[in-house]
Short mmCIF file of C-alpha atoms in Angstrom, two decimals:
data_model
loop_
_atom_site.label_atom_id
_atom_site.label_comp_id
_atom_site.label_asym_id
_atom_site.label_seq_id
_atom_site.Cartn_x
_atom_site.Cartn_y
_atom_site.Cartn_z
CA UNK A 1 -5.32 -2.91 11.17
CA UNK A 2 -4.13 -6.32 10.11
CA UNK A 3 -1.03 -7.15 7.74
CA UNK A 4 -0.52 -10.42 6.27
CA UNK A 5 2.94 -11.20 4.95
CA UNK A 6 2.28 -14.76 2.85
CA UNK A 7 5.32 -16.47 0.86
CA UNK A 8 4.70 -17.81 -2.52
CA UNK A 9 6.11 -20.93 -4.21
CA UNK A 10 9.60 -20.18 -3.87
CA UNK A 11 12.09 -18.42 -1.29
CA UNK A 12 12.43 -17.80 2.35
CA UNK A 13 12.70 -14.61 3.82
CA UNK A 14 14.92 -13.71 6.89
CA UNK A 15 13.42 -12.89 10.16
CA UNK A 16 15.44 -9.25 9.76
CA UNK A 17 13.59 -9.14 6.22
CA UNK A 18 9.99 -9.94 7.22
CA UNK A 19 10.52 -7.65 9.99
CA UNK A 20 11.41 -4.59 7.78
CA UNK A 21 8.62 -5.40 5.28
CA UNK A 22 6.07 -5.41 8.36
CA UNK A 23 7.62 -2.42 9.69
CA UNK A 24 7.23 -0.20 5.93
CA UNK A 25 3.60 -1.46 5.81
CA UNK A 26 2.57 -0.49 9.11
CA UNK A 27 3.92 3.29 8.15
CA UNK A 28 1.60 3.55 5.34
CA UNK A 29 -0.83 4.63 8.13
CA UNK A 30 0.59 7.78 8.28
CA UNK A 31 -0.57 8.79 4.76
CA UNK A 32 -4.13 7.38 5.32
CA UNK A 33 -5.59 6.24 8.41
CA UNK A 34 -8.78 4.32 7.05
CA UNK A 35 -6.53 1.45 6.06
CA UNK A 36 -8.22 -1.73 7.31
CA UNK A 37 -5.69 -4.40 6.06
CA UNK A 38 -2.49 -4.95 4.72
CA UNK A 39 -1.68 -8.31 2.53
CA UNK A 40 1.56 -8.67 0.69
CA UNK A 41 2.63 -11.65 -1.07
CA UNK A 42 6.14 -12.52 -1.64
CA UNK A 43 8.09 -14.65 -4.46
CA UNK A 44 11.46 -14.98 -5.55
CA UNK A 45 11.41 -15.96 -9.15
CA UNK A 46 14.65 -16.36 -11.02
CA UNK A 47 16.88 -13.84 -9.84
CA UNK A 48 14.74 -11.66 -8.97
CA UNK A 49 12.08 -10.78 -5.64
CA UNK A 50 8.28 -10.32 -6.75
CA UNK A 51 6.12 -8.42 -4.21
CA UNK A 52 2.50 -7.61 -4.37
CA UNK A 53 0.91 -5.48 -1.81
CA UNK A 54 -2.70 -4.94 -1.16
CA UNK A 55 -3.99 -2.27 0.62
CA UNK A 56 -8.05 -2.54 1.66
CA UNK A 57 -9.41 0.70 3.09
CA UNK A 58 -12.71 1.80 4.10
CA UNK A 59 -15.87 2.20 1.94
CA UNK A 60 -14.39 -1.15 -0.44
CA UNK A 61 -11.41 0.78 -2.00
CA UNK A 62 -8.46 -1.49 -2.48
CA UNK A 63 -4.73 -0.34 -3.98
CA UNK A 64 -2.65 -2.53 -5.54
CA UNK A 65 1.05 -1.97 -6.31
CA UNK A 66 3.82 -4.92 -7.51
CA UNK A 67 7.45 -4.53 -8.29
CA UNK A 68 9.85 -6.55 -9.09
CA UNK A 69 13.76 -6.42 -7.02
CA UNK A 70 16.68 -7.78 -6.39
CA UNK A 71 16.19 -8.37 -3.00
CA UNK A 72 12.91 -8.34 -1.18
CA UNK A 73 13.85 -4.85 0.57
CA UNK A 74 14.55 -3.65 -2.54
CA UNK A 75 11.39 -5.13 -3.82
CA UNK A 76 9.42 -3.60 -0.69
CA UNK A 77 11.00 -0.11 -0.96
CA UNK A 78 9.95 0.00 -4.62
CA UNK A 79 6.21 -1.42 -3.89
CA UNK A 80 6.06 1.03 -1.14
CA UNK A 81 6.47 3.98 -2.75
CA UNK A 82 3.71 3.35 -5.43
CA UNK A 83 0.97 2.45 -2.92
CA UNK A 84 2.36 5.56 -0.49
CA UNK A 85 1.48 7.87 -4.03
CA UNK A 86 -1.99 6.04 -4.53
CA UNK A 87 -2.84 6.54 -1.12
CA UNK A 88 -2.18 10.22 -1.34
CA UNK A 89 -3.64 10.92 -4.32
CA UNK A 90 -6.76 9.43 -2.67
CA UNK A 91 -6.93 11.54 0.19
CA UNK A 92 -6.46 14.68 -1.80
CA UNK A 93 -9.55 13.85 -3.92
CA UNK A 94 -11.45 12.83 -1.18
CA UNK A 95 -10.02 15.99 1.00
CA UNK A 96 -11.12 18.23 -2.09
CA UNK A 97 -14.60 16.36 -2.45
CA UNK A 98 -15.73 17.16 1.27
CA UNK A 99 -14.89 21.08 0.57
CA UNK A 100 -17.14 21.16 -2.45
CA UNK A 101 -20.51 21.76 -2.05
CA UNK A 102 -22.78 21.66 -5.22
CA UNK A 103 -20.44 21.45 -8.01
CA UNK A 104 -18.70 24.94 -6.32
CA UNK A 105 -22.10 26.81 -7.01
CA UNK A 106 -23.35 28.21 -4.08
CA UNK A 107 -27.06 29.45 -2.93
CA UNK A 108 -27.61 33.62 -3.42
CA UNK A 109 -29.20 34.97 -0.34
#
């Protein structure tokens, strides 16, 4: 799995920072495994920290989640949490698709 931390226009980000916001992507594994890359982009506008994440998984299905914080852990945290309830919603409906078979009608014998 790749992630891609890429700065916007404006504001620098710690090494302590960029660490922790590489470290809370790479967990995002743990609530779906097919993820094949990780891009977040982040801006500080104003007063305020912008961060995008992207999440690409298998089979062409991308999640997208942005908040706005102010500081870019803050930011992250925030971000993190809506892509972390994407990604399990996803699994669930794929987890429930595999068990059905035929709309739940099955063959008499």
């Amino acid at each position: 799995m790749q992630i891609q931390i890429a700065k916007r226009h404006h504001g620098e980000l710690a090494p302590e920072q960029q660490q922790y916001i590489h470290d809370k992507a790479e967990k995002l594994l743990k609530y779906f495994g097919r993820i094949m890359s990780i891009e977040i982009a982040v801006d500080h506008v104003k007063n305020a920290w912008d961060i995008e994440i992207l999440v690409s998984a298998e089979h062409k299905h991308d999640f997208v989640a942005r908040e706005l914080g102010p500081t870019p852990i803050a930011a992250m945290d925030q971000c993190v949490h809506k892509i972390e309830e994407q990604l399990r919603r996803y699994k669930e409906k794929v987890q429930n698709h595999k068990g059905d078979t035929h709309g739940g009608l099955h063959a008499k014998s």
